[in-house]
Structures are given as C-alpha cells and as structure tokens.
Amino acid sequence: MMKPEMQKAFNAQINEELFSSYLYAAMVNYFEQQNLKGMAAWMRVQVQEELIHATKLFGYVLERDGAVELKAIAAPKAAWKSPQEAWKAALAHEQHITACILDLHAKAVELKDPASTIFLEWFVTEQVEEESNARDIVAQMEMVKGAPGGLFMLDRELGGRPAPAGGGAASAT
Ligand code: FEO
C-alpha cells in the first residue's frame, strides 16, 4: 500500500493532468475562434493525451490499493493576446508539469517507494517529448511571424497530428 504522503502527491498530479486537459480544451476553443482549425485539431489530440496521463496515474493509485481523491479543477484562461502567446503558454505549462513530475519522482525516492519511481520514469520521458513538441511549435510560430501564408501552411501541417496511440483516454484505464 502507498504511504499517505505519496498518495497525496499522486492525487495532486492527477489534478495537474486534468487541469492540463482543461487548459488545452480552452486553447481548442481559442484557436477555433481564430479560424486556426489545424491548431485546434492539434490541441484536441493534446486534450486526449492529458486525459491519458491523468488516467494512468489514477489507475496506478488504485493498483497500489490507494484512494483517488478528485479535487476541483481550476478554470483555465479563455483567451490569449495572439496564437503565438497561446503556444508560449503551452510550453510554459509543460515546463511546469515537468517540474511537478520531477518533484513527484524525488518524493518517491525520498519515501523509499521504488514501484513509484519506476512507474514515474514513463512520465519523466514523456515530459521530454511534451516540452519538445511545444518548443518546436513556438519556434515555428516565430519563423512565420508576420507572414499569413506561412501561418496558413503551419496551421495545415499541425492539423495532421494523429490521435494518441491506442485511440484515446479510455485505453489507458
Ligand atoms: Fe501531461 Fe502535457 O503533460
């Protein structure tokens, strides 16, 4: 069974991942309003990714005979000054999530819970990809700044992002 302090930290991370999903859903809405349908589609996939992260954590807590505590999810921002600013906010958010995962991993080491450290290694690796994805798009947005044709092309390209492997959140439970 998981130590209460570890369980509390896992529950806090479940909330972080659900908030991530909520934040990216707000970005879907924002990009749709900007007529950037490809970016909205990319973010729809990200909403699913975050639900997968939350449900992986959820499943693990239950597997360890722990109790999942679902707390209120904060309301995300609804609009950004520009699409560039939205992508920068996505990158900053992923950097925050990486810090949360590293803290959670450090807590598992501190509490001598090797099952949790091993489980969290997947998330440590995943965060490398999450940050890299957002950083690449921030850089591409910078390249097309002031060039509507470039923005149009980038939007189309981002719209081709495939759905998460396994078909979505349901498969991760
Ligand atoms: Fe669940 Fe985007 O980190």
XYZ file of N, CA and C and ligand atoms in Angstrom:
522
model
N 0.842 -1.209 0.000
C 0.000 0.000 0.000
C 0.879 1.262 0.000
N 0.365 2.261 -0.630
C 1.122 3.502 -0.771
C 1.097 4.323 0.526
N 2.212 4.984 0.835
C 2.230 5.846 2.030
C 1.285 7.038 1.800
N 0.618 7.523 2.861
C -0.339 8.628 2.679
C 0.269 9.852 1.989
N 1.518 10.157 2.307
C 2.161 11.335 1.690
C 2.360 11.133 0.182
N 2.674 9.880 -0.189
C 2.856 9.557 -1.615
C 1.504 9.635 -2.333
N 0.492 9.074 -1.681
C -0.852 9.088 -2.268
C -1.337 10.530 -2.494
N -1.070 11.383 -1.506
C -1.478 12.785 -1.625
C -0.777 13.453 -2.822
N 0.496 13.146 -2.972
C 1.261 13.739 -4.082
C 0.757 13.220 -5.432
N 0.415 11.939 -5.502
C -0.141 11.396 -6.757
C -1.490 12.054 -7.066
N -2.291 12.238 -6.040
C -3.594 12.877 -6.269
C -3.432 14.313 -6.767
N -2.430 15.007 -6.249
C -2.170 16.379 -6.716
C -1.773 16.352 -8.196
N -1.010 15.327 -8.592
C -0.595 15.241 -10.003
C -1.775 14.886 -10.904
N -2.690 14.075 -10.420
C -3.906 13.769 -11.204
C -4.628 15.086 -11.500
N -4.714 15.936 -10.486
C -5.379 17.232 -10.683
C -4.618 18.090 -11.699
N -3.292 18.058 -11.633
C -2.469 18.825 -12.595
C -2.738 18.353 -14.028
N -2.852 17.033 -14.198
C -3.056 16.495 -15.553
C -4.469 16.815 -16.056
N -5.436 16.753 -15.136
C -6.805 17.105 -15.550
C -6.879 18.593 -15.886
N -6.170 19.408 -15.115
C -6.133 20.833 -15.447
C -5.470 21.043 -16.806
N -4.418 20.271 -17.093
C -3.742 20.392 -18.393
C -4.741 20.145 -19.513
N -5.546 19.098 -19.339
C -6.555 18.779 -20.346
C -7.544 19.942 -20.512
N -7.915 20.519 -19.399
C -8.865 21.644 -19.382
C -8.254 22.880 -20.061
N -6.979 23.126 -19.750
C -6.275 24.276 -20.346
C -6.211 24.121 -21.868
N -5.871 22.900 -22.318
C -5.754 22.699 -23.759
C -7.127 22.715 -24.436
N -8.158 22.333 -23.697
C -9.517 22.459 -24.253
C -9.839 23.945 -24.453
N -9.381 24.786 -23.534
C -9.586 26.233 -23.691
C -8.833 26.735 -24.922
N -7.670 26.139 -25.189
C -6.902 26.532 -26.381
C -7.581 26.044 -27.665
N -8.231 24.874 -27.612
C -9.021 24.407 -28.776
C -10.039 25.491 -29.112
N -10.741 25.938 -28.103
C -11.772 26.965 -28.278
C -11.172 28.257 -28.844
N -10.046 28.664 -28.269
C -9.393 29.901 -28.727
C -8.956 29.787 -30.197
N -8.291 28.676 -30.537
C -7.810 28.532 -31.921
C -8.986 28.451 -32.904
N -10.057 27.789 -32.495
C -11.255 27.741 -33.367
C -11.750 29.165 -33.626
N -11.747 29.979 -32.572
C -12.220 31.350 -32.731
C -11.315 32.187 -33.619
N -10.047 31.770 -33.697
C -9.089 32.472 -34.568
C -9.090 31.883 -35.986
N -9.965 30.924 -36.238
C -10.003 30.217 -37.520
C -8.730 29.442 -37.815
N -8.060 29.030 -36.759
C -6.860 28.197 -36.921
C -7.275 26.751 -36.598
N -7.959 26.152 -37.573
C -8.568 24.833 -37.349
C -7.527 23.736 -37.136
N -6.373 23.878 -37.792
C -5.320 22.863 -37.633
C -4.758 22.895 -36.218
N -4.539 24.090 -35.703
C -4.024 24.212 -34.331
C -5.060 23.703 -33.335
N -6.315 23.983 -33.624
C -7.385 23.473 -32.751
C -7.384 21.939 -32.775
N -7.176 21.353 -33.956
C -7.153 19.883 -34.068
C -5.960 19.315 -33.298
N -4.818 19.978 -33.405
C -3.611 19.528 -32.672
C -3.908 19.524 -31.172
N -4.536 20.589 -30.716
C -4.844 20.713 -29.290
C -5.915 19.714 -28.838
N -6.816 19.344 -29.749
C -7.804 18.306 -29.392
C -7.085 16.999 -29.059
N -6.045 16.699 -29.844
C -5.254 15.489 -29.565
C -4.564 15.645 -28.209
N -4.090 16.851 -27.925
C -3.400 17.084 -26.649
C -4.342 16.926 -25.451
N -5.584 17.331 -25.635
C -6.592 17.136 -24.577
C -6.664 15.643 -24.239
N -6.696 14.801 -25.277
C -6.753 13.348 -25.072
C -5.486 12.844 -24.386
N -4.336 13.369 -24.825
C -3.054 12.960 -24.210
C -3.076 13.214 -22.708
N -3.592 14.368 -22.329
C -3.600 14.721 -20.902
C -4.564 13.837 -20.115
N -5.663 13.470 -20.752
C -6.593 12.546 -20.079
C -5.940 11.178 -19.900
N -5.129 10.793 -20.877
C -4.382 9.533 -20.752
C -3.426 9.621 -19.560
N -2.719 10.750 -19.451
C -1.790 10.912 -18.321
C -2.549 10.809 -16.989
N -3.679 11.517 -16.911
C -4.462 11.501 -15.663
C -4.943 10.085 -15.344
N -5.428 9.375 -16.364
C -5.983 8.045 -16.100
C -4.892 7.021 -15.793
N -3.697 7.219 -16.341
C -2.567 6.331 -15.984
C -2.270 6.473 -14.490
N -2.209 7.726 -14.028
C -1.933 7.984 -12.601
C -3.059 7.438 -11.731
N -4.271 7.684 -12.168
C -5.485 7.221 -11.485
C -5.418 5.692 -11.312
N -5.135 5.007 -12.405
C -5.068 3.540 -12.384
C -3.975 3.043 -11.455
N -2.841 3.738 -11.452
C -1.716 3.315 -10.615
C -2.059 3.445 -9.128
N -2.671 4.555 -8.738
C -3.044 4.752 -7.326
C -3.974 3.612 -6.884
N -4.934 3.278 -7.731
C -5.871 2.198 -7.384
C -5.165 0.844 -7.311
N -4.222 0.630 -8.241
C -3.470 -0.626 -8.256
C -2.660 -0.817 -6.975
N -2.243 0.322 -6.404
C -1.468 0.258 -5.159
C -2.385 0.261 -3.938
N -3.644 -0.010 -4.168
C -4.639 -0.054 -3.091
C -4.806 1.309 -2.429
N -4.595 2.358 -3.205
C -4.752 3.711 -2.691
C -6.137 4.248 -3.007
N -6.367 5.471 -2.579
C -7.659 6.122 -2.835
C -7.432 7.353 -3.709
N -8.176 7.412 -4.799
C -8.106 8.583 -5.672
C -9.005 9.660 -5.077
N -8.428 10.851 -4.975
C -9.226 11.978 -4.458
C -9.304 13.026 -5.569
N -10.505 13.175 -6.106
C -10.672 14.120 -7.214
C -11.092 15.474 -6.666
N -10.183 16.434 -6.845
C -10.469 17.783 -6.342
C -10.977 18.657 -7.485
N -11.455 19.857 -7.147
C -11.952 20.782 -8.172
C -10.834 21.143 -9.144
N -11.210 21.282 -10.394
C -10.237 21.683 -11.425
C -10.395 23.184 -11.647
N -9.290 23.891 -11.557
C -9.336 25.359 -11.717
C -9.758 25.738 -13.138
N -10.393 26.886 -13.260
C -10.778 27.371 -14.592
C -9.531 27.888 -15.311
N -9.313 27.441 -16.549
C -8.150 27.960 -17.277
C -8.452 29.327 -17.880
N -7.408 29.980 -18.370
C -7.568 31.205 -19.133
C -8.395 30.892 -20.380
N -9.154 31.856 -20.870
C -10.013 31.568 -22.033
C -9.461 32.147 -23.332
N -8.567 33.127 -23.221
C -8.059 33.767 -24.438
C -6.618 34.229 -24.218
N -5.909 34.382 -25.338
C -4.521 34.833 -25.308
C -4.378 36.017 -26.261
N -3.316 36.800 -26.093
C -3.146 38.003 -26.917
C -2.980 37.667 -28.392
N -2.400 36.507 -28.656
C -2.169 36.081 -30.045
C -1.953 34.569 -30.038
N -2.046 33.923 -31.210
C -1.743 32.486 -31.253
C -0.322 32.197 -30.744
N 0.623 33.089 -31.057
C 1.997 32.906 -30.558
C 2.004 32.819 -29.037
N 1.245 33.726 -28.418
C 1.208 33.752 -26.946
C 0.571 32.470 -26.399
N -0.403 31.951 -27.093
C -1.035 30.699 -26.643
C -0.016 29.558 -26.661
N 0.777 29.473 -27.735
C 1.779 28.399 -27.810
C 2.865 28.576 -26.755
N 3.226 29.836 -26.498
C 4.227 30.078 -25.445
C 3.673 29.649 -24.090
N 2.372 29.899 -23.885
C 1.735 29.493 -22.624
C 1.709 27.962 -22.515
N 1.506 27.284 -23.654
C 1.505 25.810 -23.645
C 2.898 25.299 -23.256
N 3.939 25.918 -23.805
C 5.309 25.497 -23.464
C 5.586 25.745 -21.980
N 5.223 26.929 -21.494
C 5.455 27.249 -20.071
C 4.712 26.256 -19.182
N 3.509 25.867 -19.621
C 2.738 24.907 -18.823
C 3.438 23.546 -18.793
N 3.943 23.116 -19.936
C 4.643 21.820 -19.959
C 5.897 21.864 -19.092
N 6.580 23.008 -19.066
C 7.768 23.126 -18.202
C 7.353 23.009 -16.734
N 6.202 23.587 -16.413
C 5.671 23.460 -15.050
C 5.358 21.993 -14.730
N 4.731 21.301 -15.680
C 4.384 19.888 -15.449
C 5.648 19.041 -15.284
N 6.669 19.329 -16.063
C 7.936 18.596 -15.903
C 8.455 18.768 -14.474
N 8.406 20.007 -13.967
C 8.881 20.261 -12.595
C 8.044 19.463 -11.588
N 6.729 19.391 -11.820
C 5.846 18.618 -10.917
C 6.226 17.136 -10.926
N 6.458 16.604 -12.136
C 6.805 15.174 -12.259
C 8.140 14.895 -11.576
N 9.099 15.784 -11.765
C 10.413 15.574 -11.132
C 10.297 15.639 -9.607
N 9.446 16.534 -9.098
C 9.216 16.608 -7.644
C 8.565 15.318 -7.135
N 7.606 14.827 -7.921
C 6.905 13.594 -7.537
C 7.885 12.416 -7.517
N 8.744 12.359 -8.527
C 9.762 11.305 -8.605
C 10.704 11.415 -7.403
N 11.122 12.641 -7.075
C 12.036 12.853 -5.937
C 11.356 12.418 -4.629
N 10.064 12.661 -4.534
C 9.328 12.253 -3.323
C 9.300 10.722 -3.216
N 9.110 10.067 -4.352
C 9.095 8.594 -4.338
C 10.452 8.049 -3.882
N 11.531 8.713 -4.289
C 12.881 8.290 -3.860
C 13.005 8.525 -2.354
N 12.599 9.728 -1.925
C 12.697 10.114 -0.504
C 11.893 9.155 0.389
N 10.719 8.732 -0.095
C 9.852 7.854 0.707
C 10.158 6.368 0.496
N 11.248 6.119 -0.221
C 11.683 4.728 -0.482
C 10.531 3.893 -1.063
N 10.012 4.384 -2.186
C 8.902 3.721 -2.873
C 9.352 3.411 -4.309
N 10.138 2.333 -4.478
C 10.702 2.047 -5.809
C 9.653 1.769 -6.883
N 8.510 1.190 -6.493
C 7.465 0.932 -7.505
C 7.035 2.257 -8.125
N 6.931 3.293 -7.292
C 6.508 4.606 -7.817
C 7.611 5.257 -8.643
N 8.874 5.107 -8.232
C 9.942 5.729 -9.038
C 9.971 5.087 -10.423
N 9.822 3.765 -10.466
C 9.844 3.074 -11.770
C 8.632 3.502 -12.598
N 7.473 3.531 -11.976
C 6.248 3.947 -12.687
C 6.413 5.361 -13.252
N 7.017 6.246 -12.460
C 7.117 7.660 -12.880
C 8.152 7.895 -13.965
N 9.012 6.909 -14.190
C 10.007 7.107 -15.248
C 9.346 7.295 -16.613
N 8.227 6.629 -16.834
C 7.482 6.833 -18.096
C 7.111 8.310 -18.245
N 6.677 8.922 -17.158
C 6.267 10.329 -17.200
C 7.463 11.257 -17.406
N 8.613 10.879 -16.813
C 9.822 11.700 -16.990
C 10.170 11.741 -18.485
N 10.133 10.589 -19.139
C 10.429 10.503 -20.573
C 9.361 11.226 -21.391
N 8.121 11.026 -21.009
C 7.003 11.662 -21.720
C 7.149 13.187 -21.690
N 7.605 13.720 -20.570
C 7.731 15.172 -20.465
C 8.807 15.731 -21.407
N 9.825 14.915 -21.707
C 10.836 15.364 -22.678
C 10.128 15.621 -24.009
N 9.244 14.675 -24.402
C 8.507 14.801 -25.659
C 7.494 15.956 -25.602
N 6.803 16.065 -24.474
C 5.789 17.112 -24.333
C 6.407 18.504 -24.489
N 7.546 18.711 -23.823
C 8.203 20.020 -23.921
C 8.752 20.241 -25.326
N 9.330 19.195 -25.899
C 9.920 19.313 -27.227
C 8.854 19.668 -28.266
N 7.692 19.026 -28.196
C 6.594 19.331 -29.130
C 6.220 20.810 -29.055
N 6.012 21.292 -27.821
C 5.577 22.683 -27.654
C 6.685 23.649 -28.080
N 7.934 23.314 -27.728
C 9.059 24.200 -28.076
C 9.212 24.320 -29.594
N 9.049 23.201 -30.309
C 9.168 23.226 -31.780
C 8.102 24.148 -32.366
N 6.891 24.072 -31.845
C 5.807 24.890 -32.423
C 6.022 26.368 -32.089
N 6.507 26.652 -30.879
C 6.821 28.055 -30.536
C 7.863 28.591 -31.536
N 8.871 27.787 -31.846
C 9.931 28.216 -32.784
C 9.349 28.407 -34.186
N 8.460 27.494 -34.602
C 7.860 27.611 -35.938
C 6.954 28.841 -36.015
N 6.258 29.125 -34.943
C 5.401 30.326 -34.915
C 6.254 31.581 -35.056
N 7.426 31.548 -34.459
C 8.351 32.691 -34.546
C 8.790 32.874 -36.006
N 9.034 31.742 -36.700
C 9.500 31.792 -38.097
C 8.453 32.388 -39.024
N 7.179 32.131 -38.744
C 6.126 32.585 -39.669
C 5.501 33.917 -39.225
N 6.082 34.514 -38.196
C 5.548 35.773 -37.667
C 5.440 36.813 -38.783
N 4.275 37.422 -38.914
C 4.096 38.465 -39.933
C 3.932 37.932 -41.341
N 3.833 36.598 -41.485
C 3.669 36.013 -42.831
C 2.410 35.150 -42.834
N 1.257 35.722 -43.229
C -0.005 34.960 -43.178
C 0.057 33.649 -43.961
N 0.792 33.649 -45.078
C 0.906 32.414 -45.871
C 1.583 31.321 -45.068
N 2.613 31.709 -44.328
C 3.348 30.747 -43.503
C 2.474 30.217 -42.392
N 1.699 31.107 -41.802
C 0.800 30.691 -40.717
C -0.248 29.706 -41.247
N -0.747 29.983 -42.437
C -1.736 29.108 -43.084
C -1.139 27.702 -43.281
N 0.104 27.662 -43.780
C 0.763 26.369 -44.032
C 1.021 25.615 -42.725
N 1.493 26.364 -41.712
C 1.787 25.725 -40.423
C 0.502 25.171 -39.797
N -0.569 25.950 -39.912
C -1.856 25.501 -39.370
C -2.286 24.193 -40.041
N -2.118 24.134 -41.341
C -2.491 22.904 -42.070
C -1.652 21.722 -41.619
N -0.361 21.983 -41.435
C 0.540 20.895 -41.026
C 0.175 20.384 -39.633
N -0.090 21.296 -38.724
C -0.409 20.883 -37.343
C -1.722 20.107 -37.285
N -2.608 20.397 -38.218
C -3.892 19.691 -38.276
C -3.742 18.215 -38.587
N -2.569 17.816 -39.049
C -2.344 16.401 -39.397
C -1.859 15.556 -38.234
N -1.839 16.128 -37.033
C -1.359 15.335 -35.886
C -2.259 14.115 -35.668
N -1.656 12.919 -35.582
C -2.501 11.734 -35.377
C -3.064 11.644 -33.965
N -4.138 10.890 -33.825
C -4.745 10.666 -32.495
C -3.761 9.887 -31.633
N -3.884 9.995 -30.299
C -2.968 9.253 -29.427
C -3.009 7.759 -29.716
N -1.853 7.092 -29.580
C -1.787 5.644 -29.799
C -2.787 4.952 -28.887
N -3.506 3.998 -29.426
C -4.479 3.258 -28.603
C -5.851 3.872 -28.643
N -5.970 5.021 -29.290
C -7.293 5.587 -29.536
C -7.862 6.508 -28.491
N -7.082 6.864 -27.455
C -7.591 7.880 -26.529
C -7.575 7.453 -25.082
N -8.179 8.302 -24.255
C -8.079 8.150 -22.807
C -8.618 6.817 -22.303
N -9.667 6.314 -22.950
C -10.319 5.112 -22.458
C -9.353 3.930 -22.414
N -8.383 3.918 -23.351
C -7.475 2.793 -23.428
C -6.442 2.777 -22.304
N -6.297 3.908 -21.600
C -5.259 3.980 -20.572
C -5.769 3.574 -19.186
N -7.039 3.319 -19.062
C -7.572 2.984 -17.737
C -7.361 1.514 -17.419
Fe 0.606 15.564 -19.012
Fe 1.423 17.608 -21.094
O 1.853 16.694 -19.561
